[in-house]
Amino acid sequence: MEITLYHWLTLSSFLFAIGIYGVLTRSNGLMTLMSLELMLNAAALNFVAFNRYLAPSAISGQLFTVFVIAVAAAEAAVGFAIMIRLYRSQGNIELGQATLMKN
Amino acid sequence: MIEAIAFYTLSTVVLFFALQVVSSALIMRSVTSLICTLLAVAGLYLLLSAELAAAVQVLIYVGGIVVLAVFAVLLTSRIGAMQPHLSPVGKLAGALASTSILIITLSLISIAPFTDSINRLTVDTGLHSARDAGLALLSPAKGGYLVPFEMISLLLVAALIGATAVARFASHSTESEQSEGGHQ
């Protein structure tokens, strides 16, 4: 019973699909951002798994994971700030109701 | 054998809490489930002998991003407030879309030409220490990551300044906007 690369890729595609489900079904802006974090984690897991199996002497995959996490931090900071701003202007963070610029 | 047990346990934890994140009606429960998911993913990184990635995951994700998420949740929703339920049609459409994407990725993985030698775990050469990562990040030579490192630093500074600007400048016009939009 050996864990192969296929196991890791299967796990991360399940995690990615769960994240997509969350993005598509939740109307709350914070929930959408959190589902995005799940999808980013699935991608980062792929980087580390490929690093371990295809090039165990390199460190590139781990560094890309670090970059992904840093970009996720930037995205989360801006996203949550926008959500707080949205809450102040419309009273909730339902994405379907954010039509201020449309009307 | 131990690796297999650890892998399956951690994967179960990850998938269970990830489902909990996207399906829980309480937003605070979603956040705590997200913490559990991220910690279990850090465990998976350790299983792949990626100590640096695991440490960064715990420090930045669990210690930084989730704390930001908790702040945002506490500022924008009442504790215990239930999220409005989506219509069954919407849920079905989301499930259908994510399942089809899952099927596409799984079929692509199953036809991927990974040879058996690649698929076996080779002996860890031990080049995964944080020291090597730091040297690789700061080396301008070929195979180094100096330029991406600097770019990511710039991006983080710009994003954090932008985030504080977006969240802070809002407070000047808060009162008038809240009186007209906040209590509908």
mmCIF file of C-alpha atoms in Angstrom:
data_model
loop_
_atom_site.group_PDB
_atom_site.id
_atom_site.type_symbol
_atom_site.label_atom_id
_atom_site.label_comp_id
_atom_site.label_asym_id
_atom_site.label_seq_id
_atom_site.Cartn_x
_atom_site.Cartn_y
_atom_site.Cartn_z
ATOM 1 C CA MET A 1 0.000 0.000 0.000
ATOM 2 C CA GLU A 2 2.081 2.786 -1.322
ATOM 3 C CA ILE A 3 0.984 6.381 -1.662
ATOM 4 C CA THR A 4 1.644 7.418 -5.248
ATOM 5 C CA LEU A 5 1.483 10.734 -7.019
ATOM 6 C CA TYR A 6 -1.997 9.788 -8.241
ATOM 7 C CA HIS A 7 -3.273 9.733 -4.675
ATOM 8 C CA TRP A 8 -2.074 13.273 -4.066
ATOM 9 C CA LEU A 9 -3.497 14.573 -7.335
ATOM 10 C CA THR A 10 -6.839 12.917 -6.615
ATOM 11 C CA LEU A 11 -6.955 14.449 -3.152
ATOM 12 C CA SER A 12 -6.184 17.921 -4.449
ATOM 13 C CA SER A 13 -8.760 17.672 -7.233
ATOM 14 C CA PHE A 14 -11.401 16.754 -4.646
ATOM 15 C CA LEU A 15 -10.351 19.757 -2.555
ATOM 16 C CA PHE A 16 -10.492 21.973 -5.644
ATOM 17 C CA ALA A 17 -13.970 20.712 -6.557
ATOM 18 C CA ILE A 18 -15.214 21.437 -3.021
ATOM 19 C CA GLY A 19 -13.834 24.958 -3.336
ATOM 20 C CA ILE A 20 -15.592 25.437 -6.681
ATOM 21 C CA TYR A 21 -18.836 24.233 -5.127
ATOM 22 C CA GLY A 22 -18.453 26.792 -2.351
ATOM 23 C CA VAL A 23 -17.708 29.644 -4.749
ATOM 24 C CA LEU A 24 -20.708 28.770 -6.903
ATOM 25 C CA THR A 25 -23.292 28.171 -4.203
ATOM 26 C CA ARG A 26 -22.579 30.683 -1.433
ATOM 27 C CA SER A 27 -23.818 34.214 -1.926
ATOM 28 C CA ASN A 28 -21.983 35.591 1.089
ATOM 29 C CA GLY A 29 -18.799 37.374 0.025
ATOM 30 C CA LEU A 30 -16.727 36.070 2.941
ATOM 31 C CA MET A 31 -17.756 32.493 2.196
ATOM 32 C CA THR A 32 -16.701 32.946 -1.410
ATOM 33 C CA LEU A 33 -13.294 34.195 -0.309
ATOM 34 C CA MET A 34 -12.873 31.247 2.057
ATOM 35 C CA SER A 35 -13.770 28.782 -0.698
ATOM 36 C CA LEU A 36 -11.148 30.502 -2.831
ATOM 37 C CA GLU A 37 -8.620 29.752 -0.092
ATOM 38 C CA LEU A 38 -9.555 26.075 -0.349
ATOM 39 C CA MET A 39 -8.911 26.128 -4.098
ATOM 40 C CA LEU A 40 -5.564 27.872 -3.618
ATOM 41 C CA ASN A 41 -4.636 25.214 -1.069
ATOM 42 C CA ALA A 42 -5.431 22.468 -3.568
ATOM 43 C CA ALA A 43 -3.109 24.084 -6.119
ATOM 44 C CA ALA A 44 -0.358 24.555 -3.540
ATOM 45 C CA LEU A 45 -0.676 20.923 -2.484
ATOM 46 C CA ASN A 46 -0.108 19.932 -6.105
ATOM 47 C CA PHE A 47 3.078 21.991 -6.224
ATOM 48 C CA VAL A 48 4.507 20.283 -3.153
ATOM 49 C CA ALA A 49 3.468 16.803 -4.333
ATOM 50 C CA PHE A 50 5.096 17.274 -7.735
ATOM 51 C CA ASN A 51 8.190 18.647 -6.015
ATOM 52 C CA ARG A 52 8.422 15.565 -3.814
ATOM 53 C CA TYR A 53 7.811 12.971 -6.519
ATOM 54 C CA LEU A 54 9.321 14.435 -9.689
ATOM 55 C CA ALA A 55 12.305 16.406 -8.360
ATOM 56 C CA PRO A 56 12.989 15.539 -4.732
ATOM 57 C CA SER A 57 16.354 17.294 -4.752
ATOM 58 C CA ALA A 58 14.903 20.626 -5.880
ATOM 59 C CA ILE A 59 13.066 23.068 -3.690
ATOM 60 C CA SER A 60 11.117 24.887 -6.420
ATOM 61 C CA GLY A 61 7.728 23.406 -5.569
ATOM 62 C CA GLN A 62 7.933 24.471 -1.958
ATOM 63 C CA LEU A 63 8.992 27.974 -2.947
ATOM 64 C CA PHE A 64 6.070 28.213 -5.343
ATOM 65 C CA THR A 65 3.820 27.153 -2.481
ATOM 66 C CA VAL A 66 5.287 29.957 -0.405
ATOM 67 C CA PHE A 67 4.572 32.377 -3.260
ATOM 68 C CA VAL A 68 1.013 31.066 -3.570
ATOM 69 C CA ILE A 69 0.475 31.586 0.144
ATOM 70 C CA ALA A 70 1.890 35.132 -0.057
ATOM 71 C CA VAL A 71 -0.406 35.970 -2.970
ATOM 72 C CA ALA A 72 -3.289 34.434 -1.020
ATOM 73 C CA ALA A 73 -2.442 36.699 1.911
ATOM 74 C CA ALA A 74 -2.516 39.763 -0.351
ATOM 75 C CA GLU A 75 -5.756 38.625 -1.932
ATOM 76 C CA ALA A 76 -7.349 37.942 1.450
ATOM 77 C CA ALA A 77 -6.320 41.322 2.856
ATOM 78 C CA VAL A 78 -7.778 43.240 -0.087
ATOM 79 C CA GLY A 79 -10.832 40.977 -0.311
ATOM 80 C CA PHE A 80 -11.756 41.267 3.346
ATOM 81 C CA ALA A 81 -11.204 45.045 3.255
ATOM 82 C CA ILE A 82 -13.569 45.280 0.277
ATOM 83 C CA MET A 83 -16.120 43.144 2.129
ATOM 84 C CA ILE A 84 -15.965 45.459 5.154
ATOM 85 C CA ARG A 85 -16.390 48.454 2.863
ATOM 86 C CA LEU A 86 -19.302 46.734 1.123
ATOM 87 C CA TYR A 87 -20.934 46.041 4.487
ATOM 88 C CA ARG A 88 -20.677 49.685 5.445
ATOM 89 C CA SER A 89 -22.243 50.884 2.233
ATOM 90 C CA GLN A 90 -25.043 48.367 1.739
ATOM 91 C CA GLY A 91 -25.576 46.788 5.146
ATOM 92 C CA ASN A 92 -24.776 43.213 4.172
ATOM 93 C CA ILE A 93 -22.223 41.332 2.104
ATOM 94 C CA GLU A 94 -24.506 39.487 -0.264
ATOM 95 C CA LEU A 95 -22.699 39.541 -3.588
ATOM 96 C CA GLY A 96 -25.939 39.480 -5.571
ATOM 97 C CA GLN A 97 -27.012 42.768 -4.010
ATOM 98 C CA ALA A 98 -23.827 44.679 -4.777
ATOM 99 C CA THR A 99 -25.298 46.625 -7.679
ATOM 100 C CA LEU A 100 -24.252 50.122 -6.632
ATOM 101 C CA MET A 101 -22.340 50.786 -9.837
ATOM 102 C CA LYS A 102 -24.958 49.195 -12.080
ATOM 103 C CA ASN A 103 -27.873 51.417 -11.137
ATOM 104 C CA MET B 1 2.313 1.653 5.923
ATOM 105 C CA ILE B 2 2.489 4.423 8.508
ATOM 106 C CA GLU B 3 2.588 6.910 5.640
ATOM 107 C CA ALA B 4 -0.531 5.416 4.096
ATOM 108 C CA ILE B 5 -2.429 5.589 7.381
ATOM 109 C CA ALA B 6 -1.331 9.184 7.912
ATOM 110 C CA PHE B 7 -2.240 10.098 4.340
ATOM 111 C CA TYR B 8 -5.728 8.632 4.498
ATOM 112 C CA THR B 9 -6.437 10.076 7.943
ATOM 113 C CA LEU B 10 -5.281 13.554 6.976
ATOM 114 C CA SER B 11 -7.124 13.424 3.647
ATOM 115 C CA THR B 12 -10.334 12.449 5.411
ATOM 116 C CA VAL B 13 -9.896 15.329 7.839
ATOM 117 C CA VAL B 14 -9.149 17.761 5.005
ATOM 118 C CA LEU B 15 -12.110 16.745 2.876
ATOM 119 C CA PHE B 16 -14.526 16.547 5.815
ATOM 120 C CA PHE B 17 -13.694 20.016 7.097
ATOM 121 C CA ALA B 18 -13.576 21.452 3.574
ATOM 122 C CA LEU B 19 -17.124 20.190 3.020
ATOM 123 C CA GLN B 20 -17.990 21.688 6.404
ATOM 124 C CA VAL B 21 -16.575 25.058 5.253
ATOM 125 C CA VAL B 22 -18.726 25.246 2.139
ATOM 126 C CA SER B 23 -21.892 23.730 3.576
ATOM 127 C CA SER B 24 -22.223 25.092 7.105
ATOM 128 C CA ALA B 25 -24.980 27.648 7.595
ATOM 129 C CA LEU B 26 -23.133 29.300 10.496
ATOM 130 C CA ILE B 27 -20.349 31.480 9.124
ATOM 131 C CA MET B 28 -18.288 31.231 12.332
ATOM 132 C CA ARG B 29 -18.350 27.443 12.057
ATOM 133 C CA SER B 30 -17.099 27.780 8.499
ATOM 134 C CA VAL B 31 -14.130 29.791 9.725
ATOM 135 C CA THR B 32 -13.213 27.262 12.415
ATOM 136 C CA SER B 33 -13.563 24.442 9.884
ATOM 137 C CA LEU B 34 -11.263 26.405 7.587
ATOM 138 C CA ILE B 35 -8.664 26.475 10.388
ATOM 139 C CA CYS B 36 -8.898 22.683 10.731
ATOM 140 C CA THR B 37 -8.608 22.225 6.968
ATOM 141 C CA LEU B 38 -5.520 24.423 6.761
ATOM 142 C CA LEU B 39 -3.853 22.661 9.704
ATOM 143 C CA ALA B 40 -4.513 19.259 8.127
ATOM 144 C CA VAL B 41 -3.066 20.493 4.832
ATOM 145 C CA ALA B 42 0.011 21.584 6.790
ATOM 146 C CA GLY B 43 0.192 18.019 8.089
ATOM 147 C CA LEU B 44 0.067 16.765 4.507
ATOM 148 C CA TYR B 45 2.967 19.073 3.645
ATOM 149 C CA LEU B 46 4.941 17.512 6.503
ATOM 150 C CA LEU B 47 4.073 14.078 5.104
ATOM 151 C CA LEU B 48 5.630 15.232 1.813
ATOM 152 C CA SER B 49 8.687 16.312 3.865
ATOM 153 C CA ALA B 50 8.079 19.949 2.977
ATOM 154 C CA GLU B 51 8.765 21.484 6.372
ATOM 155 C CA LEU B 52 9.109 25.006 5.045
ATOM 156 C CA ALA B 53 5.744 24.917 3.292
ATOM 157 C CA ALA B 54 4.101 23.501 6.411
ATOM 158 C CA ALA B 55 5.611 26.196 8.620
ATOM 159 C CA VAL B 56 4.605 28.966 6.228
ATOM 160 C CA GLN B 57 1.121 27.482 5.971
ATOM 161 C CA VAL B 58 0.643 27.516 9.737
ATOM 162 C CA LEU B 59 2.244 30.946 10.218
ATOM 163 C CA ILE B 60 0.637 32.875 7.366
ATOM 164 C CA TYR B 61 -2.571 30.994 6.676
ATOM 165 C CA VAL B 62 -3.689 29.972 10.137
ATOM 166 C CA GLY B 63 -2.013 32.830 11.951
ATOM 167 C CA GLY B 64 -2.668 35.594 9.463
ATOM 168 C CA ILE B 65 -5.333 35.023 6.857
ATOM 169 C CA VAL B 66 -7.761 33.208 9.138
ATOM 170 C CA VAL B 67 -7.369 35.895 11.795
ATOM 171 C CA LEU B 68 -8.224 38.451 9.099
ATOM 172 C CA ALA B 69 -11.220 36.306 8.169
ATOM 173 C CA VAL B 70 -12.365 36.169 11.804
ATOM 174 C CA PHE B 71 -12.118 39.960 12.035
ATOM 175 C CA ALA B 72 -14.057 40.383 8.794
ATOM 176 C CA VAL B 73 -16.741 37.949 9.952
ATOM 177 C CA LEU B 74 -17.108 39.646 13.327
ATOM 178 C CA LEU B 75 -17.332 43.067 11.662
ATOM 179 C CA THR B 76 -19.873 42.101 9.040
ATOM 180 C CA SER B 77 -22.241 39.524 10.494
ATOM 181 C CA ARG B 78 -24.010 38.771 13.716
ATOM 182 C CA ILE B 79 -22.852 35.734 15.648
ATOM 183 C CA GLY B 80 -25.288 32.910 15.199
ATOM 184 C CA ALA B 81 -26.912 34.528 12.202
ATOM 185 C CA MET B 82 -27.872 31.841 9.742
ATOM 186 C CA GLN B 83 -26.887 32.278 6.168
ATOM 187 C CA PRO B 84 -29.813 32.406 3.772
ATOM 188 C CA HIS B 85 -30.303 29.057 2.174
ATOM 189 C CA LEU B 86 -29.772 28.861 -1.515
ATOM 190 C CA SER B 87 -32.492 27.354 -3.635
ATOM 191 C CA PRO B 88 -32.132 23.617 -4.292
ATOM 192 C CA VAL B 89 -31.775 24.409 -7.981
ATOM 193 C CA GLY B 90 -28.792 26.637 -7.289
ATOM 194 C CA LYS B 91 -27.219 23.998 -5.060
ATOM 195 C CA LEU B 92 -27.802 21.352 -7.698
ATOM 196 C CA ALA B 93 -26.247 23.544 -10.377
ATOM 197 C CA GLY B 94 -23.192 24.169 -8.176
ATOM 198 C CA ALA B 95 -22.869 20.467 -7.393
ATOM 199 C CA LEU B 96 -23.210 19.609 -11.069
ATOM 200 C CA ALA B 97 -20.547 22.120 -12.113
ATOM 201 C CA SER B 98 -18.048 21.082 -9.441
ATOM 202 C CA THR B 99 -18.646 17.375 -10.112
ATOM 203 C CA SER B 100 -18.056 17.814 -13.822
ATOM 204 C CA ILE B 101 -14.815 19.688 -13.120
ATOM 205 C CA LEU B 102 -13.832 16.909 -10.716
ATOM 206 C CA ILE B 103 -14.532 14.274 -13.370
ATOM 207 C CA ILE B 104 -12.507 16.189 -15.956
ATOM 208 C CA THR B 105 -9.494 16.545 -13.657
ATOM 209 C CA LEU B 106 -9.692 12.928 -12.478
ATOM 210 C CA SER B 107 -9.828 11.596 -16.036
ATOM 211 C CA LEU B 108 -6.897 13.835 -16.988
ATOM 212 C CA ILE B 109 -4.944 12.510 -14.007
ATOM 213 C CA SER B 110 -5.742 8.907 -14.908
ATOM 214 C CA ILE B 111 -4.325 9.297 -18.420
ATOM 215 C CA ALA B 112 -1.292 11.279 -17.280
ATOM 216 C CA PRO B 113 1.881 9.474 -18.354
ATOM 217 C CA PHE B 114 3.627 9.214 -15.015
ATOM 218 C CA THR B 115 6.058 6.364 -15.275
ATOM 219 C CA ASP B 116 6.481 3.958 -12.434
ATOM 220 C CA SER B 117 9.916 5.230 -11.556
ATOM 221 C CA ILE B 118 8.571 8.717 -11.107
ATOM 222 C CA ASN B 119 5.616 7.465 -9.162
ATOM 223 C CA ARG B 120 7.775 5.777 -6.554
ATOM 224 C CA LEU B 121 9.025 7.885 -3.727
ATOM 225 C CA THR B 122 12.742 8.338 -4.110
ATOM 226 C CA VAL B 123 14.971 8.761 -1.128
ATOM 227 C CA ASP B 124 14.768 12.206 0.323
ATOM 228 C CA THR B 125 18.028 13.986 -0.344
ATOM 229 C CA GLY B 126 17.523 16.334 2.554
ATOM 230 C CA LEU B 127 17.724 19.559 0.562
ATOM 231 C CA HIS B 128 14.531 20.839 2.074
ATOM 232 C CA SER B 129 15.856 22.847 4.970
ATOM 233 C CA ALA B 130 14.811 26.433 5.465
ATOM 234 C CA ARG B 131 18.446 27.435 4.907
ATOM 235 C CA ASP B 132 18.386 26.117 1.335
ATOM 236 C CA ALA B 133 15.076 27.832 0.739
ATOM 237 C CA GLY B 134 16.492 31.125 1.968
ATOM 238 C CA LEU B 135 19.582 30.766 -0.210
ATOM 239 C CA ALA B 136 17.422 29.935 -3.250
ATOM 240 C CA LEU B 137 15.177 32.920 -2.564
ATOM 241 C CA LEU B 138 18.092 35.328 -2.396
ATOM 242 C CA SER B 139 20.286 33.978 -5.182
ATOM 243 C CA PRO B 140 20.285 36.059 -8.362
ATOM 244 C CA ALA B 141 21.901 33.217 -10.317
ATOM 245 C CA LYS B 142 20.114 30.774 -12.570
ATOM 246 C CA GLY B 143 17.690 28.704 -10.538
ATOM 247 C CA GLY B 144 17.388 31.436 -7.940
ATOM 248 C CA TYR B 145 14.230 33.243 -7.031
ATOM 249 C CA LEU B 146 15.433 36.752 -6.271
ATOM 250 C CA VAL B 147 13.151 38.534 -8.762
ATOM 251 C CA PRO B 148 9.941 36.689 -7.789
ATOM 252 C CA PHE B 149 10.827 37.239 -4.144
ATOM 253 C CA GLU B 150 11.171 40.989 -4.624
ATOM 254 C CA MET B 151 8.003 41.097 -6.704
ATOM 255 C CA ILE B 152 6.043 39.267 -4.043
ATOM 256 C CA SER B 153 7.342 41.678 -1.407
ATOM 257 C CA LEU B 154 6.214 44.647 -3.510
ATOM 258 C CA LEU B 155 2.849 43.002 -4.121
ATOM 259 C CA LEU B 156 2.337 42.372 -0.401
ATOM 260 C CA VAL B 157 3.233 45.945 0.532
ATOM 261 C CA ALA B 158 0.929 47.364 -2.131
ATOM 262 C CA ALA B 159 -1.924 45.024 -1.210
ATOM 263 C CA LEU B 160 -1.665 45.693 2.522
ATOM 264 C CA ILE B 161 -1.499 49.466 2.055
ATOM 265 C CA GLY B 162 -4.431 49.240 -0.334
ATOM 266 C CA ALA B 163 -6.390 47.105 2.107
ATOM 267 C CA THR B 164 -5.903 49.560 4.969
ATOM 268 C CA ALA B 165 -6.827 52.429 2.654
ATOM 269 C CA VAL B 166 -10.003 50.705 1.485
ATOM 270 C CA ALA B 167 -11.080 49.765 4.993
ATOM 271 C CA ARG B 168 -10.080 53.048 6.669
ATOM 272 C CA PHE B 169 -11.246 55.741 4.253
ATOM 273 C CA ALA B 170 -14.643 54.161 4.381
ATOM 274 C CA SER B 171 -15.122 55.338 7.950
ATOM 275 C CA HIS B 172 -15.359 59.022 6.946
ATOM 276 C CA SER B 173 -18.568 58.491 5.043
ATOM 277 C CA THR B 174 -19.857 55.672 7.201
ATOM 278 C CA GLU B 175 -22.481 57.546 9.197
ATOM 279 C CA SER B 176 -24.408 59.024 6.292
ATOM 280 C CA GLU B 177 -24.256 55.807 4.310
ATOM 281 C CA GLN B 178 -25.252 53.608 7.186
ATOM 282 C CA SER B 179 -28.220 55.757 8.020
ATOM 283 C CA GLU B 180 -29.559 55.369 4.542
ATOM 284 C CA GLY B 181 -28.384 51.869 3.693
ATOM 285 C CA GLY B 182 -27.728 50.065 6.935
ATOM 286 C CA HIS B 183 -31.176 49.614 8.386
ATOM 287 C CA GLN B 184 -33.322 48.591 5.523
#
